[in-house]
XYZ file of C-alpha atoms in Angstrom:
618
model
C -0.297 -39.504 -35.985
C -1.299 -36.454 -33.895
C -3.505 -33.853 -35.530
C -1.716 -30.591 -36.345
C -2.255 -27.795 -33.805
C -4.503 -25.055 -35.129
C -3.133 -21.513 -35.221
C -4.588 -19.144 -32.661
C -6.829 -17.172 -35.039
C -8.531 -20.383 -36.218
C -9.150 -21.481 -32.618
C -10.718 -18.092 -31.935
C -12.815 -18.354 -35.126
C -14.297 -21.626 -33.841
C -15.460 -19.829 -30.670
C -16.964 -16.947 -32.669
C -19.490 -19.339 -34.247
C -20.915 -20.154 -30.817
C -21.230 -16.557 -29.555
C -24.103 -14.088 -29.737
C -24.285 -10.299 -29.424
C -24.561 -10.265 -25.611
C -22.265 -8.010 -23.568
C -19.689 -9.785 -21.453
C -16.078 -10.603 -20.669
C -13.746 -12.946 -22.534
C -10.519 -14.610 -21.458
C -7.763 -15.905 -23.727
C -5.768 -18.842 -22.344
C -2.558 -20.527 -23.494
C -1.899 -24.245 -23.870
C -1.351 -24.597 -20.109
C -4.607 -22.757 -19.265
C -2.808 -19.634 -18.068
C -4.778 -16.460 -18.706
C -3.150 -14.326 -21.378
C -5.698 -11.531 -21.657
C -9.015 -10.398 -20.203
C -11.256 -8.092 -22.239
C -14.798 -6.704 -22.205
C -17.260 -6.365 -25.079
C -20.538 -4.630 -25.802
C -21.223 -7.529 -28.193
C -19.030 -10.591 -27.632
C -19.437 -12.012 -31.127
C -18.400 -8.778 -32.857
C -15.479 -8.107 -30.511
C -13.974 -11.608 -30.530
C -14.354 -11.810 -34.323
C -11.680 -9.100 -34.603
C -9.119 -11.568 -33.241
C -10.092 -14.267 -35.755
C -8.429 -12.371 -38.637
C -5.082 -13.883 -39.658
C -3.342 -10.506 -40.094
C -3.633 -6.766 -39.537
C -2.850 -6.798 -35.792
C -0.268 -4.911 -33.763
C 2.778 -6.969 -32.682
C 1.435 -7.359 -29.125
C -2.009 -8.551 -30.257
C -0.436 -10.842 -32.864
C 1.675 -12.528 -30.151
C -1.387 -12.869 -27.933
C -3.439 -14.491 -30.720
C -0.556 -16.814 -31.598
C -0.344 -18.063 -27.983
C -4.120 -18.531 -27.567
C -5.148 -22.176 -27.192
C -8.628 -21.734 -25.659
C -11.086 -19.083 -24.473
C -13.613 -18.546 -21.688
C -16.661 -16.262 -21.671
C -18.963 -14.659 -19.110
C -22.051 -12.793 -20.285
C -23.402 -9.810 -18.340
C -26.617 -7.808 -18.412
C -24.939 -4.556 -19.400
C -21.660 -3.300 -20.784
C -21.080 -1.433 -17.519
C -21.208 -4.731 -15.621
C -18.759 -6.142 -18.164
C -16.334 -3.272 -17.535
C -16.439 -3.784 -13.758
C -16.023 -7.557 -14.100
C -13.145 -7.112 -16.549
C -11.154 -4.898 -14.190
C -11.869 -7.198 -11.250
C -10.580 -10.226 -13.174
C -7.500 -8.325 -14.356
C -6.575 -7.508 -10.758
C -7.112 -11.121 -9.680
C -5.497 -12.942 -12.607
C -2.782 -10.442 -13.689
C -2.805 -11.528 -17.343
C 0.370 -11.231 -19.360
C -1.003 -8.961 -22.111
C -3.178 -6.610 -20.029
C -2.138 -3.259 -18.615
C -1.541 -3.888 -14.896
C -1.523 -1.443 -12.008
C 1.286 -2.772 -9.840
C 0.993 -0.498 -6.780
C -2.548 -0.468 -5.402
C -2.215 0.193 -1.694
C -4.964 1.830 0.303
C -4.762 5.537 1.010
C -5.004 7.108 4.468
C -7.885 9.314 5.615
C -8.562 11.639 8.524
C -11.268 10.375 10.878
C -13.220 12.570 13.280
C -14.891 9.979 15.513
C -18.378 10.407 16.968
C -18.347 7.616 19.539
C -17.282 9.846 22.433
C -18.482 13.057 24.071
C -15.069 14.552 23.195
C -14.379 13.222 19.660
C -10.902 12.117 18.670
C -9.206 13.186 15.408
C -6.789 10.658 13.942
C -5.293 8.988 10.878
C -7.233 6.029 9.484
C -6.342 3.463 6.838
C -8.436 0.527 5.645
C -12.136 -0.303 5.849
C -14.330 2.515 7.187
C -15.965 0.516 9.971
C -15.534 3.001 12.803
C -18.313 5.536 13.292
C -17.429 9.114 12.422
C -16.678 11.496 9.559
C -13.969 10.467 7.081
C -11.980 12.938 4.989
C -9.629 11.867 2.216
C -7.973 10.223 0.521
C -4.575 11.728 1.242
C -1.667 10.776 -0.989
C 0.516 9.515 1.859
C 0.805 9.090 5.602
C 3.084 12.145 5.617
C 0.364 14.286 4.029
C -2.123 13.128 6.680
C 0.321 13.787 9.511
C 1.009 17.314 8.261
C -2.715 18.023 8.038
C -3.331 16.578 11.514
C -0.580 18.757 12.975
C -2.122 21.813 11.346
C -5.617 20.924 12.553
C -4.358 20.387 16.098
C -2.725 23.821 16.063
C -5.919 25.481 14.907
C -8.685 23.539 16.643
C -6.874 21.953 19.624
C -8.547 18.541 19.214
C -7.307 15.441 21.007
C -5.632 12.552 19.167
C -5.247 10.182 22.132
C -7.194 6.926 22.334
C -10.313 6.668 24.493
C -8.449 4.435 26.969
C -5.657 7.012 27.407
C -8.240 9.805 27.630
C -10.112 8.062 30.463
C -6.935 7.337 32.427
C -5.438 10.875 32.397
C -5.193 12.766 35.694
C -3.220 15.707 34.355
C -2.823 17.191 30.853
C -0.233 15.717 28.497
C 2.569 17.445 26.581
C 0.255 18.338 23.674
C -1.696 20.592 26.018
C 1.515 22.269 27.167
C 2.577 23.064 23.573
C -0.927 24.258 22.664
C -1.868 21.355 20.393
C -4.789 20.153 22.547
C -7.394 21.909 24.690
C -7.099 19.378 27.556
C -10.630 17.900 27.576
C -9.321 14.867 29.500
C -8.924 16.957 32.672
C -11.829 19.361 32.179
C -9.950 22.376 30.783
C -12.684 22.825 28.153
C -16.418 22.190 28.347
C -18.142 19.586 26.216
C -20.094 22.335 24.384
C -16.990 24.393 23.558
C -15.074 21.278 22.466
C -18.016 20.263 20.286
C -17.944 23.707 18.650
C -14.243 23.202 17.829
C -15.016 19.809 16.299
C -17.715 21.359 14.105
C -15.279 24.055 12.974
C -12.647 21.400 12.115
C -15.205 19.433 10.068
C -16.228 22.608 8.244
C -12.580 23.335 7.454
C -12.051 19.798 6.103
C -15.154 20.271 3.946
C -13.703 23.452 2.440
C -15.651 26.122 4.339
C -12.496 27.864 5.574
C -13.404 31.353 4.284
C -16.760 31.457 6.113
C -15.088 29.931 9.152
C -12.458 32.673 9.259
C -15.143 35.347 8.899
C -17.132 33.886 11.802
C -14.037 33.627 13.973
C -13.203 37.260 13.198
C -16.735 38.326 14.179
C -16.517 36.301 17.387
C -13.142 37.872 18.214
C -14.615 41.376 17.730
C -17.571 40.527 19.991
C -15.238 39.184 22.677
C -13.137 42.355 22.520
C -16.188 44.586 22.851
C -17.339 42.537 25.852
C -13.831 42.968 27.324
C -13.282 39.179 27.257
C -9.686 39.681 26.250
C -8.459 36.165 27.011
C -11.131 34.644 24.736
C -10.417 37.250 22.062
C -6.682 36.386 22.174
C -7.464 32.686 21.790
C -9.646 33.421 18.747
C -6.924 35.645 17.302
C -4.386 32.808 17.629
C -6.813 30.436 15.910
C -7.335 32.833 12.989
C -3.575 33.304 12.656
C -2.975 29.542 12.648
C -5.752 29.027 10.104
C -4.177 31.623 7.800
C -0.779 29.909 8.118
C -2.336 26.535 7.227
C -3.955 27.929 4.091
C -0.773 29.655 2.934
C 1.303 26.494 3.510
C -0.892 24.164 1.465
C 0.477 25.260 -1.918
C -1.870 24.754 -4.841
C -5.439 25.378 -3.679
C -7.716 25.563 -6.735
C -10.662 27.876 -6.249
C -12.853 26.384 -8.975
C -12.298 22.695 -8.191
C -13.780 21.534 -4.899
C -13.457 17.739 -5.264
C -11.565 15.942 -8.022
C -8.757 13.560 -8.830
C -6.377 14.992 -11.427
C -4.928 12.077 -13.410
C -2.223 12.517 -16.052
C -0.338 9.942 -18.101
C 3.083 10.116 -19.730
C 4.490 7.259 -21.841
C 8.023 6.896 -23.130
C 10.306 4.042 -24.124
C 7.727 1.329 -23.470
C 7.112 2.590 -19.916
C 4.320 4.658 -18.393
C 3.796 6.898 -15.376
C 0.377 7.970 -14.102
C 0.371 10.927 -11.724
C -2.667 11.414 -9.451
C -3.365 14.628 -7.522
C -6.090 14.519 -4.854
C -8.137 17.720 -4.632
C -10.617 17.824 -1.760
C -12.385 20.813 -0.213
C -10.531 23.132 -2.653
C -7.274 21.896 -1.123
C -4.425 19.861 -2.566
C -4.144 16.745 -0.392
C -1.020 15.413 -2.086
C -0.062 13.425 -5.155
C 1.149 9.932 -5.951
C 2.786 8.374 -9.006
C 2.082 4.905 -10.407
C 3.920 2.842 -12.992
C 1.505 0.405 -14.661
C 2.916 -2.478 -16.665
C 2.504 -1.664 -20.351
C 3.772 -2.906 -23.700
C 5.523 -0.944 -26.475
C 2.473 -0.756 -28.758
C -0.288 0.178 -26.277
C -2.022 3.529 -26.774
C -2.737 6.124 -24.068
C -6.557 5.646 -23.994
C -6.205 1.918 -23.261
C -3.628 2.506 -20.518
C -5.695 5.217 -18.835
C -8.938 3.219 -19.000
C -7.235 0.193 -17.449
C -5.730 2.397 -14.753
C -9.086 3.951 -13.841
C -10.837 0.595 -13.666
C -8.211 -0.994 -11.428
C -7.464 2.097 -9.301
C -11.110 2.681 -8.320
C -11.930 -0.997 -7.907
C -11.447 -0.676 -4.135
C -11.717 3.112 -3.748
C -14.613 5.539 -3.873
C -14.224 7.932 -6.821
C -14.653 11.711 -6.327
C -17.210 13.922 -8.066
C -14.860 14.730 -10.943
C -11.966 13.076 -12.727
C -9.770 15.453 -14.706
C -7.796 13.433 -17.262
C -4.866 14.222 -19.535
C -6.206 11.903 -22.290
C -9.673 10.633 -23.192
C -10.328 6.973 -22.380
C -11.782 4.473 -24.818
C -15.246 4.313 -23.239
C -15.678 7.653 -21.455
C -19.457 7.408 -20.887
C -19.240 3.760 -19.880
C -16.482 4.453 -17.357
C -18.475 7.406 -15.934
C -21.552 5.174 -15.528
C -19.506 2.458 -13.804
C -17.866 4.888 -11.374
C -21.177 6.675 -10.714
C -22.714 3.339 -9.730
C -19.788 2.670 -7.402
C -20.040 6.120 -5.783
C -23.832 6.179 -5.616
C -23.805 9.652 -7.151
C -22.814 11.189 -10.471
C -19.127 11.070 -11.410
C -18.044 13.407 -14.192
C -15.011 12.591 -16.371
C -13.442 15.551 -18.158
C -10.433 16.190 -20.390
C -10.126 19.977 -19.839
C -8.641 22.114 -22.599
C -8.518 25.542 -20.938
C -8.834 27.352 -17.631
C -7.845 26.335 -14.126
C -8.716 22.664 -14.641
C -6.458 22.440 -17.697
C -3.643 24.054 -15.675
C -4.066 21.386 -12.993
C -3.864 18.625 -15.599
C -0.793 20.228 -17.217
C 0.909 20.313 -13.812
C 0.115 16.644 -13.234
C 1.351 15.757 -16.747
C 4.616 17.612 -16.106
C 5.076 15.694 -12.850
C 4.367 12.405 -14.638
C 6.985 13.192 -17.301
C 9.619 14.162 -14.736
C 8.857 11.148 -12.504
C 9.179 8.741 -15.422
C 12.429 10.395 -16.482
C 13.884 9.943 -12.995
C 12.702 6.340 -12.867
C 14.224 5.506 -16.244
C 17.531 7.087 -15.200
C 17.481 5.108 -11.937
C 16.664 1.898 -13.801
C 19.551 2.516 -16.182
C 21.948 3.010 -13.272
C 20.479 -0.059 -11.547
C 21.024 -2.064 -14.731
C 24.716 -1.124 -14.763
C 25.064 -2.217 -11.135
C 23.415 -5.574 -11.880
C 25.790 -6.011 -14.841
C 28.684 -5.275 -12.481
C 27.290 -7.759 -9.962
C 27.258 -10.469 -12.646
C 30.869 -9.668 -13.603
C 32.155 -9.547 -10.020
C 30.584 -12.862 -9.003
C 30.911 -14.762 -12.292
C 27.182 -15.066 -13.040
C 25.890 -16.092 -16.443
C 24.086 -12.760 -16.839
C 22.783 -9.790 -14.865
C 20.297 -11.045 -12.243
C 16.688 -9.898 -12.563
C 15.836 -10.894 -9.013
C 18.294 -10.748 -6.119
C 17.088 -12.033 -2.742
C 18.957 -10.946 0.393
C 18.439 -12.807 3.683
C 19.124 -11.796 7.286
C 18.059 -12.796 10.816
C 17.337 -10.665 13.867
C 16.931 -11.663 17.523
C 18.127 -10.857 21.035
C 19.857 -13.910 22.515
C 17.495 -16.070 20.479
C 14.300 -14.374 21.690
C 11.619 -13.181 19.222
C 13.701 -14.461 16.300
C 12.700 -13.291 12.832
C 14.103 -14.066 9.392
C 13.838 -11.460 6.642
C 14.047 -11.478 2.860
C 14.305 -8.385 0.692
C 14.210 -8.350 -3.105
C 16.064 -6.121 -5.577
C 15.934 -6.042 -9.367
C 16.256 -3.774 -12.398
C 13.635 -1.419 -10.937
C 15.286 -1.164 -7.518
C 13.880 -2.581 -4.300
C 10.643 -4.524 -4.797
C 9.112 -3.841 -1.400
C 5.874 -5.641 -2.212
C 7.997 -8.808 -2.489
C 9.646 -8.466 0.938
C 8.879 -11.306 3.341
C 9.410 -11.943 7.035
C 9.602 -15.388 8.633
C 8.720 -15.963 12.271
C 11.265 -18.551 13.377
C 9.283 -21.406 14.860
C 11.797 -24.273 15.056
C 11.264 -25.767 18.529
C 14.457 -27.807 18.269
C 16.644 -24.753 17.549
C 19.132 -23.633 20.172
C 18.446 -19.976 21.051
C 20.730 -17.806 18.931
C 21.503 -20.561 16.390
C 21.903 -18.340 13.305
C 22.739 -21.293 11.050
C 19.614 -23.150 12.105
C 17.472 -20.048 11.615
C 18.805 -19.505 8.102
C 18.166 -23.157 7.232
C 14.572 -22.857 8.437
C 13.969 -19.665 6.442
C 15.398 -21.043 3.193
C 13.648 -24.392 3.629
C 10.282 -22.658 3.945
C 11.028 -20.259 1.090
C 12.184 -22.823 -1.488
C 9.842 -25.623 -0.435
C 6.978 -23.256 -1.221
C 8.534 -22.229 -4.538
C 8.961 -25.871 -5.539
C 5.338 -26.557 -4.649
C 3.780 -23.502 -6.320
C 6.057 -23.108 -9.360
C 8.083 -26.276 -9.961
C 8.589 -25.424 -13.668
C 9.871 -21.918 -12.859
C 7.409 -20.173 -15.141
C 6.944 -17.099 -12.971
C 9.343 -14.359 -11.920
C 9.283 -15.532 -8.298
C 12.479 -17.579 -8.620
C 15.659 -15.691 -7.691
C 18.742 -15.439 -9.890
C 21.046 -14.775 -6.925
C 20.942 -15.141 -3.132
C 22.960 -12.885 -0.838
C 23.362 -14.249 2.690
C 24.496 -12.077 5.598
C 27.278 -14.250 6.974
C 30.468 -16.109 6.241
C 31.613 -19.678 5.713
C 29.268 -21.192 8.310
C 26.193 -19.528 6.859
C 27.159 -20.517 3.312
C 27.669 -24.156 4.384
C 24.225 -24.171 6.012
C 22.673 -22.737 2.850
C 24.436 -25.278 0.612
C 23.245 -28.131 2.803
C 19.595 -27.115 2.603
C 19.738 -26.324 -1.129
C 21.253 -29.760 -1.788
C 18.500 -31.389 0.274
C 15.846 -29.584 -1.766
C 17.537 -30.381 -5.075
C 17.971 -26.733 -6.021
C 21.472 -26.647 -7.466
C 21.230 -23.891 -10.065
C 20.552 -20.814 -7.905
C 23.886 -19.151 -7.043
C 24.366 -17.864 -3.503
C 27.042 -15.742 -1.878
C 27.860 -15.041 1.748
C 28.720 -11.462 2.682
C 30.800 -11.085 5.857
C 32.114 -7.875 7.455
C 35.738 -8.959 7.141
C 38.725 -7.680 9.109
C 37.744 -5.734 12.246
C 34.131 -5.900 11.005
C 34.926 -2.732 9.065
C 32.494 -1.665 6.358
C 34.407 -1.581 3.089
C 36.454 -4.669 3.930
C 33.662 -7.145 3.234
C 34.663 -10.683 2.304
C 32.625 -12.820 -0.076
C 32.135 -16.562 0.294
C 31.140 -18.711 -2.685
C 30.925 -22.529 -2.446
C 34.003 -24.126 -3.983
C 35.959 -20.860 -4.255
C 38.468 -19.030 -2.134
C 37.332 -16.087 -0.070
C 37.716 -12.830 -2.001
C 37.051 -9.103 -1.638
C 36.252 -6.192 -3.938
C 38.080 -2.889 -4.221
C 36.934 -0.354 -1.633
C 35.849 2.094 -4.347
C 34.030 -0.491 -6.467
C 30.378 0.605 -7.107
C 29.343 -3.051 -6.887
C 30.654 -3.191 -3.308
C 28.529 -0.168 -2.361
C 25.540 -1.806 -4.082
C 25.977 -5.007 -2.050
C 26.402 -2.970 1.151
C 23.154 -1.092 0.482
C 21.244 -4.313 -0.161
C 22.650 -5.929 2.971
C 21.826 -2.838 5.037
C 18.265 -2.813 3.645
C 17.847 -6.468 4.640
C 19.232 -5.658 8.088
C 16.831 -2.708 8.462
C 13.851 -4.821 7.452
C 14.862 -7.704 9.763
C 15.302 -5.379 12.750
C 11.939 -3.725 12.062
C 10.197 -7.108 11.935
C 11.981 -8.203 15.138
C 10.992 -5.021 16.994
C 7.375 -5.390 15.924
C 7.327 -8.995 17.168
C 9.007 -8.036 20.444
C 6.625 -5.105 20.963
C 3.635 -7.360 20.400
C 4.990 -9.873 22.901
C 5.617 -7.153 25.497
C 2.069 -5.818 25.176
C 0.517 -9.288 25.289
C -1.631 -10.179 28.310
C -3.482 -13.321 29.442
C -6.651 -11.600 28.195
C -5.466 -12.282 24.618
C -6.218 -15.975 25.173
C -9.721 -15.558 26.616
C -12.386 -16.669 24.075
C -14.723 -13.825 23.143
C -12.444 -11.032 24.365
C -11.366 -8.924 21.415
C -9.368 -5.703 21.280
C -12.280 -3.435 22.339
C -13.312 -5.560 25.347
C -9.675 -6.018 26.317
C -9.252 -2.220 26.415
C -12.469 -1.844 28.427
C -11.375 -4.462 30.982
C -7.893 -2.986 31.403
C -9.292 0.555 31.684
C -11.757 -0.630 34.355
C -9.459 -2.833 36.444
C -6.033 -1.374 35.621
C -4.242 -4.677 34.902
C -4.792 -8.235 33.706
C -3.904 -9.482 37.200
C -6.771 -7.438 38.655
C -9.125 -8.873 36.027
C -8.059 -12.381 37.058
C -8.895 -11.606 40.707
C -12.289 -9.996 39.924
C -15.551 -11.729 40.816
C -18.537 -12.122 38.504
C -20.385 -9.027 39.685
C -17.277 -6.873 39.133
C -16.811 -8.261 35.607
C -20.419 -7.631 34.570
C -20.032 -3.985 35.658
C -17.667 -3.383 32.731
C -19.244 -1.839 29.617
C -19.687 -4.430 26.891
C -19.221 -7.472 29.161
C -22.364 -9.598 29.333
C -23.094 -12.144 32.056
C -22.133 -14.958 29.689
C -18.794 -13.352 28.792
C -18.119 -12.528 32.435
C -18.596 -16.231 33.253
C -16.143 -17.197 30.480
C -13.520 -14.756 31.780
C -14.012 -15.914 35.363
C -13.802 -19.605 34.393
C -10.703 -18.996 32.240
C -8.645 -17.546 35.087
C -9.902 -19.878 37.771
C -9.413 -22.982 35.636
C -5.831 -21.804 35.058
C -5.133 -21.770 38.779
């Protein structure tokens, strides 16, 4: 007879006996070794002992304890190390009972390069490997683009690549519309251009007032010296600088560098609003919707957000919060170590800083309200979808598939995902069609390949369907032929419980006359004014947009491809250098060894490889 299974609190109590008072991180696992929760502790024994009590827990913690079948522990030297490790593990493992930050994309920066005599100013996203001065983060690509446009108006700096710069023989359109000073064709000296770069860097660092004063003094000197053309240019720069400052909106005078972070919770949901203040300027804001439970308090949510948000980002000098976090000093120490300088965490109660936090809190409340209203409307549409197509219940995950190609060339399959929270863009997938046996333009064959790859992977990674990755409904762009192809592949894979529907344009391919194809049923249509019909149209159009975008990107890459892409040791930088030097890949192929070694960055060994590659091909 099998021994009775111990309740969770007794299992935890057994672990407590083996622990000491070291700081560290603990993990709670269920009976299938899935991580339920990751937590940190100043003293593991004391912290874990709290879970060994049979009662007195919130509903969420009680469920977590009930499901716990085993635990794992990692000791650290300090509590700060434990905090950093905890947040790292949460991001990796995504435990069921932790607060999770679901949108953690990188933020764009402005880069002023210093690898050229005439530095380039441009948008940069990702690792900061390129040499130069970085300014950011900005909340979005749009915020960066607006700032770049303003900087180009004021300082007339180039944004073209070095390769384009070297190949110019006459100024481009940006010079004609007074967005660039034309350094590529010698319309400005290196010294004067360098002075403009220094002024732009000073502006991005927040020294705009002193900069304006100096420009005004220089304009007066030019006027007195009767250099009226120079004085007019300085006047235009001052005017543009004033327009930039007036257009930036909120520009706090007493806050030079800070992230303003406010939290609003309602109805078991949360919104965190982040405003980026740099150089006394508002560089945009972004909202986040971490996954929370109904009985989680604000300090826990905000602490989890900070730990996960700054895991891959450098924190600013100050964080201005709407609520205190559980371990304020500990979090400040952890972020200071990450920054390499002191990070101050404040919960301001009065003054300009408090006004900034109140504004962020108001935005968080309004954003969450809009999201909840949208989710409610989305829920009604999913209910209608279930009723229209005879589903057992409203689908939580709808996958829509489409293909894109031009006469079979550069074929791409696309999958978009929709659910109660709208489009889940992080779940979108593209499939490069690679079936060698497919006839060009065979849409049925392409769809079979896409679905085979999609569901074969699902069956391998989650055969028991324990995650949310399995769809509740498939929408296929096509009619009877597409549906037959889908049914064939689903039968082959043994997936017979995922409903799928074909959506065809119908009579005269007129939008609004869509026909729906379901295996074993007659073709049917919905009323033209049915909200469910509009919902399906929007999802199909989104899939079509995504498929076309993926196809264009693939086609563009193929068009720009050259034989140099296949030469071992020739990366993007050397490829640009070779093309700039010789003008074309064909000219590179004809070059001799001495010509190849004359190119910057091409050693004798690499020149030999390039030479051998093209001559072996002959």
